[in-house]
Amino acid sequence: MPHTKRRRLVTTAVAVSLGATALAACGSDDSEAGSGPVSLTYWTWTPGMDKVVDLWNEGPGKKRQITVTVKKQASGDTLVTKILTAHKAKKAPDLVQAEYQALPTLVSNDALADISGEVGDVKGKFAEGVWQQTTLGTDAVYAVPQDIGPMMFYYREDLFEKYGLKVPATWEQFAETARALKKKAPDKSLTTFSASDSGLFAGLAQQAGAKWWTTSGDKWKVSIDDAATRKVARFWGGLVKEGVIDNQPMYQPAWNKALNTGKEIAWVSAVWAPGTLTTAAPDTKGKWAMAPLPQWSLDQDVTGSWGGSSTAVTTDSAHQEAAAAFAAWLNTDHDALNALAKEGGIYPASTSAQLSGAFSNPPAFFSNQPDFYTKAAGIAKTTAPSAWGPNVNVAYATFNDAFGAAAKNKSDFAAALHEVQEATVADMKKQGFGVSR
């Protein structure tokens, strides 16, 4: 296994050839040659996906004699583990929904096929930073982007006006705003640093230019404690220690109450935030506004990503060409994307879908900001490239423990970051990956 993993993804150029070989070996001679009907199985957690798939089965799928059956699954690490377990038995489904950060793990285990020959022509429908997440920086394509989570700044428009605050354009201004609010209203905080949300921190580091996993020759390089990430850690750790922002976890009753009552008046989040605010702070409908994420310098225009997933074809599929055709349709077809937005509540990765159909009008919670999705689409185009590795789960779990303790004790975030780095490297070496310093 260690040797296989090194050959599969350590130098992802090798992964290209392996993926192509797998595609040639496992490709179907049924639908591709028109010799008979094909049945595909799709593992996904997106709500209402069965209704979206019905559009395929009753339309283009029917014409091509390709039927897709949805099998609902849990998300996150639970699904990744299930996919890998099924793959070991050579019984993985034809298609899987996979978060972007999970792709290197699945590719390193030879679970995903290279479908560049089948879906490469849809590249132009996605922002460069989004498409890059499915290629792992190679000429291979291991999935088609489905939904994304470009990060943004949300704030209580009414309370910013009440306290004479300006929307921060830079992180330095963000810190100044937090201090100004605390002086004017000591019982309030601008926002919270939630140490249990590793995905948020990863997105902030991504915006700052961090590349946590990269390859060099036949080895991985882990740079979780690089200069960009240390800058982010010092910034947020400093604000927590100073006491000008809160340090409670998000999505808990206390946090919901803080948002709903105006005890916290801003939130660094992603495009999906309106749905969360609808349930967390129902009394504040129409009082929020969205703006681009603060920048590290005024000459920058870049955002990070928090969340998002893709549709991938497995190496176990006997009908990879047919599966790739469905994956492309699902994430680029106008009707499919509208249905995904309506039934699954997703924000599409396809740039053309971000300003049409379900996104022609603002979210109901933001009816006061009619240009919400116009702004969101512009921000999405500035998404920075990511650099995921084969053990994101270990890095995230260690982050939650190390940063959780640091936030609670208001201690050094840089030390916590180093702990995440060391744990991630140790785990990769244990798995048999070559790691360079």
Short mmCIF file of C-alpha atoms in Angstrom, two decimals:
data_model
loop_
_atom_site.label_atom_id
_atom_site.label_comp_id
_atom_site.label_asym_id
_atom_site.label_seq_id
_atom_site.Cartn_x
_atom_site.Cartn_y
_atom_site.Cartn_z
CA MET A 1 0.00 0.00 0.00
CA PRO A 2 2.65 2.62 0.82
CA HIS A 3 4.42 2.03 -2.49
CA THR A 4 1.12 2.16 -4.38
CA LYS A 5 0.24 5.45 -2.73
CA ARG A 6 3.54 7.00 -3.61
CA ARG A 7 3.17 5.98 -7.24
CA ARG A 8 -0.47 7.07 -7.33
CA LEU A 9 -0.28 10.60 -6.02
CA VAL A 10 3.06 11.66 -4.59
CA THR A 11 4.03 12.93 -8.01
CA THR A 12 0.60 13.45 -9.42
CA ALA A 13 1.94 13.27 -12.95
CA VAL A 14 2.16 9.54 -12.31
CA ALA A 15 -1.43 9.67 -11.19
CA VAL A 16 -2.37 10.88 -14.64
CA SER A 17 -1.00 7.81 -16.35
CA LEU A 18 -2.42 5.47 -13.76
CA GLY A 19 -5.84 7.09 -14.06
CA ALA A 20 -5.73 6.78 -17.83
CA THR A 21 -4.70 3.14 -17.56
CA ALA A 22 -7.53 2.47 -15.14
CA LEU A 23 -9.97 4.12 -17.51
CA ALA A 24 -8.86 2.00 -20.43
CA ALA A 25 -8.96 -1.18 -18.37
CA CYS A 26 -12.34 -0.60 -16.74
CA GLY A 27 -14.19 1.36 -19.42
CA SER A 28 -17.49 -0.07 -20.51
CA ASP A 29 -18.15 -1.46 -23.98
CA ASP A 30 -21.91 -1.17 -23.43
CA SER A 31 -23.26 2.41 -23.58
CA GLU A 32 -20.10 3.63 -25.26
CA ALA A 33 -20.62 1.21 -28.15
CA GLY A 34 -24.41 1.47 -28.02
CA SER A 35 -24.77 -2.26 -27.42
CA GLY A 36 -27.25 -2.06 -24.58
CA PRO A 37 -28.66 -0.20 -21.57
CA VAL A 38 -26.39 0.83 -18.70
CA SER A 39 -27.30 1.20 -15.02
CA LEU A 40 -25.17 3.44 -12.80
CA THR A 41 -25.16 3.93 -9.03
CA TYR A 42 -24.42 7.32 -7.48
CA TRP A 43 -23.51 7.82 -3.81
CA THR A 44 -24.41 11.35 -2.68
CA TRP A 45 -25.59 13.26 0.39
CA THR A 46 -27.18 16.23 -1.44
CA PRO A 47 -30.87 16.62 -0.47
CA GLY A 48 -33.31 16.07 -3.30
CA MET A 49 -30.71 14.56 -5.62
CA ASP A 50 -33.13 11.82 -6.64
CA LYS A 51 -35.41 14.48 -8.14
CA VAL A 52 -32.51 15.98 -10.06
CA VAL A 53 -31.47 12.57 -11.36
CA ASP A 54 -35.03 11.97 -12.54
CA LEU A 55 -34.46 14.76 -15.10
CA TRP A 56 -31.54 12.77 -16.49
CA ASN A 57 -33.34 9.44 -16.48
CA GLU A 58 -36.36 10.90 -18.25
CA GLY A 59 -34.34 12.97 -20.73
CA PRO A 60 -30.75 12.57 -21.95
CA GLY A 61 -30.26 9.36 -20.00
CA LYS A 62 -33.28 7.75 -21.60
CA LYS A 63 -32.03 8.65 -25.06
CA ARG A 64 -28.61 7.19 -24.31
CA GLN A 65 -29.99 4.20 -22.38
CA ILE A 66 -28.09 5.26 -19.24
CA THR A 67 -30.05 5.05 -15.99
CA VAL A 68 -28.70 6.48 -12.72
CA THR A 69 -29.86 5.33 -9.28
CA VAL A 70 -29.19 7.52 -6.24
CA LYS A 71 -28.05 5.96 -2.98
CA LYS A 72 -28.14 8.51 -0.14
CA GLN A 73 -25.07 8.55 2.09
CA ALA A 74 -23.59 10.39 5.02
CA SER A 75 -21.07 13.09 4.16
CA GLY A 76 -17.52 13.92 5.22
CA ASP A 77 -15.04 11.36 6.47
CA THR A 78 -17.80 8.78 6.93
CA LEU A 79 -18.44 8.64 3.19
CA VAL A 80 -14.74 8.66 2.30
CA THR A 81 -14.18 5.66 4.57
CA LYS A 82 -17.16 3.85 3.05
CA ILE A 83 -15.91 4.50 -0.49
CA LEU A 84 -12.42 3.21 0.33
CA THR A 85 -13.84 0.13 2.03
CA ALA A 86 -16.01 -0.64 -0.99
CA HIS A 87 -13.10 -0.01 -3.33
CA LYS A 88 -10.89 -2.52 -1.53
CA ALA A 89 -13.54 -5.09 -2.35
CA LYS A 90 -13.75 -3.72 -5.92
CA LYS A 91 -17.39 -2.85 -5.26
CA ALA A 92 -17.39 0.95 -5.18
CA PRO A 93 -20.34 2.61 -6.98
CA ASP A 94 -19.98 4.15 -10.41
CA LEU A 95 -20.20 7.72 -9.13
CA VAL A 96 -19.51 9.42 -5.82
CA GLN A 97 -19.95 12.89 -4.43
CA ALA A 98 -16.65 13.98 -2.92
CA GLU A 99 -15.59 17.12 -1.13
CA TYR A 100 -12.62 18.77 -2.79
CA GLN A 101 -10.31 18.13 0.15
CA ALA A 102 -11.14 14.41 -0.03
CA LEU A 103 -10.03 13.98 -3.65
CA PRO A 104 -6.30 13.45 -2.91
CA THR A 105 -7.15 10.71 -0.41
CA LEU A 106 -9.38 8.93 -2.90
CA VAL A 107 -6.90 9.34 -5.76
CA SER A 108 -3.97 8.13 -3.67
CA ASN A 109 -5.94 4.95 -3.03
CA ASP A 110 -6.60 4.51 -6.76
CA ALA A 111 -10.34 4.90 -6.18
CA LEU A 112 -11.04 7.63 -8.76
CA ALA A 113 -10.66 7.45 -12.53
CA ASP A 114 -9.08 10.10 -14.73
CA ILE A 115 -11.98 11.34 -16.85
CA SER A 116 -10.11 14.14 -18.64
CA GLY A 117 -10.85 12.56 -22.02
CA GLU A 118 -14.58 12.66 -21.35
CA VAL A 119 -15.11 15.95 -19.47
CA GLY A 120 -12.08 18.09 -20.33
CA ASP A 121 -14.15 20.29 -22.64
CA VAL A 122 -16.25 21.63 -19.71
CA LYS A 123 -13.24 23.27 -18.04
CA GLY A 124 -14.24 26.73 -19.28
CA LYS A 125 -17.49 26.58 -17.34
CA PHE A 126 -15.68 26.88 -14.02
CA ALA A 127 -13.38 29.41 -12.38
CA GLU A 128 -9.74 28.41 -12.70
CA GLY A 129 -9.24 28.08 -8.95
CA VAL A 130 -12.26 25.76 -8.73
CA TRP A 131 -11.32 23.54 -11.68
CA GLN A 132 -7.80 23.17 -10.27
CA GLN A 133 -9.22 21.40 -7.23
CA THR A 134 -10.38 18.50 -9.40
CA THR A 135 -7.12 18.14 -11.32
CA LEU A 136 -4.76 18.18 -8.33
CA GLY A 137 -2.46 20.33 -10.43
CA THR A 138 -2.02 17.77 -13.22
CA ASP A 139 -3.40 17.13 -16.70
CA ALA A 140 -5.75 14.56 -15.21
CA VAL A 141 -9.33 15.32 -14.17
CA TYR A 142 -10.63 13.32 -11.23
CA ALA A 143 -14.07 14.91 -10.85
CA VAL A 144 -16.40 17.61 -12.14
CA PRO A 145 -16.97 20.56 -9.77
CA GLN A 146 -20.48 20.61 -8.34
CA ASP A 147 -20.84 23.28 -5.66
CA ILE A 148 -18.48 25.79 -4.11
CA GLY A 149 -18.22 27.92 -0.98
CA PRO A 150 -16.47 31.21 -1.80
CA MET A 151 -15.89 33.14 1.42
CA MET A 152 -17.45 36.52 2.19
CA PHE A 153 -17.98 39.00 4.98
CA TYR A 154 -21.45 39.31 6.51
CA TYR A 155 -22.42 42.16 8.79
CA ARG A 156 -25.44 43.72 10.48
CA GLU A 157 -26.01 46.74 8.28
CA ASP A 158 -28.22 48.48 10.86
CA LEU A 159 -25.77 48.04 13.75
CA PHE A 160 -22.76 49.10 11.68
CA GLU A 161 -24.65 52.30 10.98
CA LYS A 162 -25.69 52.70 14.62
CA TYR A 163 -22.13 52.44 15.88
CA GLY A 164 -20.57 54.41 13.03
CA LEU A 165 -18.58 51.47 11.68
CA LYS A 166 -17.31 51.07 8.13
CA VAL A 167 -17.17 47.76 6.27
CA PRO A 168 -13.51 46.70 6.50
CA ALA A 169 -11.65 46.40 3.20
CA THR A 170 -8.51 44.99 4.83
CA TRP A 171 -7.83 42.70 7.76
CA GLU A 172 -6.11 45.59 9.53
CA GLN A 173 -9.33 47.56 9.21
CA PHE A 174 -11.21 44.49 10.43
CA ALA A 175 -9.15 44.52 13.64
CA GLU A 176 -9.67 48.26 14.05
CA THR A 177 -13.42 47.77 13.60
CA ALA A 178 -13.45 45.08 16.28
CA ARG A 179 -11.65 47.40 18.70
CA ALA A 180 -13.90 50.35 17.88
CA LEU A 181 -17.05 48.33 18.49
CA LYS A 182 -15.75 46.99 21.81
CA LYS A 183 -15.07 50.56 22.99
CA LYS A 184 -18.51 51.81 21.94
CA ALA A 185 -20.44 48.72 23.10
CA PRO A 186 -18.41 46.60 25.56
CA ASP A 187 -21.18 43.98 25.70
CA LYS A 188 -20.87 43.27 21.97
CA SER A 189 -18.25 41.61 19.76
CA LEU A 190 -17.64 42.01 16.06
CA THR A 191 -17.49 38.23 15.57
CA THR A 192 -16.09 35.01 17.00
CA PHE A 193 -13.12 32.80 16.27
CA SER A 194 -14.53 29.29 16.18
CA ALA A 195 -11.69 26.87 16.86
CA SER A 196 -13.89 23.91 15.97
CA ASP A 197 -14.19 24.98 12.34
CA SER A 198 -11.01 23.87 10.62
CA GLY A 199 -12.56 24.45 7.19
CA LEU A 200 -12.99 28.15 7.97
CA PHE A 201 -9.36 28.50 9.04
CA ALA A 202 -8.19 26.59 5.96
CA GLY A 203 -10.12 28.98 3.73
CA LEU A 204 -8.61 32.00 5.47
CA ALA A 205 -5.12 30.54 5.04
CA GLN A 206 -5.90 29.80 1.38
CA GLN A 207 -6.84 33.45 0.86
CA ALA A 208 -3.52 34.49 2.44
CA GLY A 209 -1.63 32.38 -0.10
CA ALA A 210 -1.04 29.19 1.88
CA LYS A 211 -0.47 25.89 0.08
CA TRP A 212 -0.56 23.25 2.79
CA TRP A 213 0.29 20.22 0.63
CA THR A 214 2.50 20.28 -2.45
CA THR A 215 4.66 17.73 -4.25
CA SER A 216 8.32 17.84 -5.18
CA GLY A 217 9.81 14.98 -7.13
CA ASP A 218 8.63 11.80 -5.46
CA LYS A 219 7.79 13.39 -2.11
CA TRP A 220 5.12 15.46 -0.46
CA LYS A 221 5.86 18.73 1.28
CA VAL A 222 3.60 19.75 4.14
CA SER A 223 3.54 23.48 4.83
CA ILE A 224 0.68 23.95 7.26
CA ASP A 225 2.87 26.19 9.40
CA ASP A 226 4.09 28.31 6.48
CA ALA A 227 4.45 32.10 6.67
CA ALA A 228 0.98 32.78 5.21
CA THR A 229 -0.78 30.53 7.69
CA ARG A 230 1.26 31.83 10.62
CA LYS A 231 0.14 35.33 9.64
CA VAL A 232 -3.49 34.23 9.80
CA ALA A 233 -2.98 32.40 13.09
CA ARG A 234 -1.21 35.35 14.72
CA PHE A 235 -3.94 37.72 13.52
CA TRP A 236 -6.86 35.78 14.95
CA GLY A 237 -4.99 34.63 18.05
CA GLY A 238 -4.09 38.24 18.76
CA LEU A 239 -7.70 39.39 18.54
CA VAL A 240 -8.84 36.59 20.84
CA LYS A 241 -6.10 37.33 23.36
CA GLU A 242 -6.91 41.05 23.20
CA GLY A 243 -10.54 40.22 23.95
CA VAL A 244 -12.01 42.29 21.13
CA ILE A 245 -13.67 39.28 19.51
CA ASP A 246 -15.40 36.27 21.01
CA ASN A 247 -13.90 32.78 21.09
CA GLN A 248 -17.00 30.60 21.30
CA PRO A 249 -17.74 27.84 18.76
CA MET A 250 -20.24 28.45 16.00
CA TYR A 251 -23.54 26.63 15.45
CA GLN A 252 -24.15 26.26 19.18
CA PRO A 253 -27.21 27.76 20.99
CA ALA A 254 -25.08 30.50 22.57
CA TRP A 255 -23.70 31.54 19.17
CA ASN A 256 -27.14 31.49 17.58
CA LYS A 257 -28.43 33.73 20.37
CA ALA A 258 -25.48 36.11 19.98
CA LEU A 259 -26.30 36.57 16.29
CA ASN A 260 -30.04 36.81 16.82
CA THR A 261 -29.78 39.44 19.58
CA GLY A 262 -27.00 41.50 18.02
CA LYS A 263 -24.38 40.57 20.59
CA GLU A 264 -22.23 39.59 17.61
CA ILE A 265 -22.70 41.78 14.57
CA ALA A 266 -20.59 40.17 11.84
CA TRP A 267 -19.62 36.77 10.51
CA VAL A 268 -16.80 35.64 8.24
CA SER A 269 -18.49 32.87 6.28
CA ALA A 270 -19.24 31.61 2.78
CA VAL A 271 -21.93 31.99 0.14
CA TRP A 272 -24.16 29.48 1.94
CA ALA A 273 -24.42 31.71 5.05
CA PRO A 274 -27.98 32.96 4.36
CA GLY A 275 -29.35 29.48 4.98
CA THR A 276 -27.58 29.27 8.33
CA LEU A 277 -28.68 32.75 9.39
CA THR A 278 -32.26 31.89 8.55
CA THR A 279 -32.33 29.32 11.34
CA ALA A 280 -29.68 30.76 13.69
CA ALA A 281 -30.87 34.37 13.71
CA PRO A 282 -34.46 34.45 12.41
CA ASP A 283 -35.28 37.80 14.04
CA THR A 284 -32.62 39.59 12.00
CA LYS A 285 -34.01 38.94 8.52
CA GLY A 286 -33.37 41.86 6.19
CA LYS A 287 -30.82 43.44 8.54
CA TRP A 288 -27.66 41.81 7.16
CA ALA A 289 -25.53 42.67 4.16
CA MET A 290 -22.72 40.84 2.37
CA ALA A 291 -19.38 42.23 1.20
CA PRO A 292 -16.11 40.77 -0.11
CA LEU A 293 -13.73 39.24 2.40
CA PRO A 294 -11.22 41.76 3.83
CA GLN A 295 -7.87 41.62 2.04
CA TRP A 296 -4.33 41.50 3.40
CA SER A 297 -3.50 44.52 1.22
CA LEU A 298 -5.66 46.93 -0.75
CA ASP A 299 -4.16 45.88 -4.08
CA GLN A 300 -5.41 42.30 -3.64
CA ASP A 301 -8.71 40.80 -4.72
CA VAL A 302 -8.86 37.17 -3.64
CA THR A 303 -11.06 34.97 -1.51
CA GLY A 304 -10.76 31.59 0.15
CA SER A 305 -13.11 28.65 -0.12
CA TRP A 306 -15.08 27.03 2.69
CA GLY A 307 -16.89 23.92 1.56
CA GLY A 308 -17.86 22.53 -1.80
CA SER A 309 -17.93 19.18 -3.51
CA SER A 310 -17.58 17.42 -6.84
CA THR A 311 -18.90 14.43 -8.78
CA ALA A 312 -16.31 11.72 -9.43
CA VAL A 313 -16.22 8.43 -11.33
CA THR A 314 -14.64 5.45 -9.60
CA THR A 315 -12.07 3.08 -11.02
CA ASP A 316 -14.40 0.21 -10.10
CA SER A 317 -17.08 1.37 -12.52
CA ALA A 318 -17.52 -0.82 -15.57
CA HIS A 319 -19.13 2.12 -17.39
CA GLN A 320 -16.79 5.04 -16.83
CA GLU A 321 -17.56 6.87 -20.04
CA ALA A 322 -21.29 6.79 -19.33
CA ALA A 323 -20.69 7.85 -15.72
CA ALA A 324 -18.52 10.77 -16.86
CA ALA A 325 -21.25 11.89 -19.25
CA PHE A 326 -23.72 12.03 -16.38
CA ALA A 327 -21.25 13.87 -14.12
CA ALA A 328 -20.73 16.53 -16.80
CA TRP A 329 -24.47 16.90 -17.42
CA LEU A 330 -25.28 17.15 -13.69
CA ASN A 331 -22.90 20.04 -13.15
CA THR A 332 -23.21 22.02 -16.40
CA ASP A 333 -26.76 21.55 -17.70
CA HIS A 334 -29.03 24.55 -17.07
CA ASP A 335 -32.05 22.53 -15.92
CA ALA A 336 -29.95 20.22 -13.77
CA LEU A 337 -28.27 23.12 -12.00
CA ASN A 338 -31.56 24.89 -11.37
CA ALA A 339 -32.93 21.68 -9.88
CA LEU A 340 -29.80 21.25 -7.74
CA ALA A 341 -30.25 24.77 -6.39
CA LYS A 342 -33.97 24.27 -5.73
CA GLU A 343 -33.87 20.76 -4.31
CA GLY A 344 -30.40 20.68 -2.74
CA GLY A 345 -29.83 24.31 -1.83
CA ILE A 346 -26.37 24.31 -3.41
CA TYR A 347 -24.40 27.22 -4.87
CA PRO A 348 -23.20 25.90 -8.24
CA ALA A 349 -19.57 25.78 -9.28
CA SER A 350 -20.63 26.50 -12.88
CA THR A 351 -20.12 30.23 -13.44
CA SER A 352 -23.00 30.53 -15.91
CA ALA A 353 -25.46 29.17 -13.34
CA GLN A 354 -24.46 31.66 -10.64
CA LEU A 355 -26.49 34.47 -12.19
CA SER A 356 -29.47 32.61 -13.65
CA GLY A 357 -32.48 30.63 -12.60
CA ALA A 358 -32.56 30.21 -8.84
CA PHE A 359 -29.91 32.92 -8.48
CA SER A 360 -31.71 35.67 -10.39
CA ASN A 361 -33.08 37.02 -7.11
CA PRO A 362 -31.36 37.40 -3.72
CA PRO A 363 -31.89 34.92 -0.86
CA ALA A 364 -35.11 35.71 1.01
CA PHE A 365 -33.10 36.50 4.13
CA PHE A 366 -31.18 39.14 2.13
CA SER A 367 -34.11 40.69 0.27
CA ASN A 368 -32.62 44.07 1.23
CA GLN A 369 -29.57 43.34 -0.98
CA PRO A 370 -30.89 42.73 -4.52
CA ASP A 371 -27.38 42.39 -5.95
CA PHE A 372 -26.43 39.60 -3.54
CA TYR A 373 -25.80 36.94 -6.17
CA THR A 374 -24.23 39.39 -8.61
CA LYS A 375 -21.66 40.22 -5.93
CA ALA A 376 -21.31 36.55 -5.01
CA ALA A 377 -20.54 35.56 -8.60
CA GLY A 378 -17.85 38.23 -8.83
CA ILE A 379 -16.29 37.10 -5.57
CA ALA A 380 -16.40 33.44 -6.63
CA LYS A 381 -14.23 34.22 -9.65
CA THR A 382 -11.45 35.37 -7.30
CA THR A 383 -11.21 32.03 -5.45
CA ALA A 384 -7.57 31.20 -4.70
CA PRO A 385 -6.19 27.82 -5.78
CA SER A 386 -6.17 25.18 -3.07
CA ALA A 387 -3.55 22.60 -2.21
CA TRP A 388 -5.07 19.60 -0.47
CA GLY A 389 -3.27 16.43 0.58
CA PRO A 390 -4.03 12.80 1.36
CA ASN A 391 -4.71 13.23 5.10
CA VAL A 392 -6.78 16.37 5.50
CA ASN A 393 -8.86 14.52 8.10
CA VAL A 394 -5.86 14.21 10.41
CA ALA A 395 -4.91 17.86 9.98
CA TYR A 396 -8.47 18.99 10.68
CA ALA A 397 -8.88 16.77 13.74
CA THR A 398 -5.60 18.00 15.20
CA PHE A 399 -6.59 21.59 14.45
CA ASN A 400 -9.81 21.21 16.41
CA ASP A 401 -7.93 19.92 19.46
CA ALA A 402 -4.92 22.25 19.34
CA PHE A 403 -6.72 25.44 18.39
CA GLY A 404 -9.64 24.60 20.66
CA ALA A 405 -7.30 24.58 23.64
CA ALA A 406 -5.47 27.70 22.46
CA ALA A 407 -8.70 29.67 21.95
CA LYS A 408 -10.07 28.61 25.32
CA ASN A 409 -6.84 29.54 27.13
CA LYS A 410 -6.13 32.55 24.89
CA SER A 411 -2.68 31.12 24.33
CA ASP A 412 -0.31 31.11 21.34
CA PHE A 413 -2.00 30.09 18.10
CA ALA A 414 1.40 29.67 16.43
CA ALA A 415 2.24 26.82 18.80
CA ALA A 416 -1.09 25.19 17.97
CA LEU A 417 -0.33 25.54 14.27
CA HIS A 418 3.03 23.82 14.72
CA GLU A 419 1.24 20.97 16.47
CA VAL A 420 -1.04 20.52 13.45
CA GLN A 421 1.99 20.49 11.15
CA GLU A 422 3.85 17.86 13.16
CA ALA A 423 0.83 15.57 13.54
CA THR A 424 0.07 15.74 9.81
CA VAL A 425 3.65 14.92 8.81
CA ALA A 426 3.86 12.07 11.31
CA ASP A 427 0.65 10.55 9.97
CA MET A 428 1.82 10.77 6.35
CA LYS A 429 5.10 9.05 7.20
CA LYS A 430 3.18 6.38 9.09
CA GLN A 431 1.05 5.75 5.99
CA GLY A 432 4.19 5.32 3.89
CA PHE A 433 4.24 8.62 2.01
CA GLY A 434 7.60 10.22 1.29
CA VAL A 435 7.71 13.61 3.01
CA SER A 436 10.32 16.32 2.47
CA ARG A 437 11.01 19.25 4.73
#
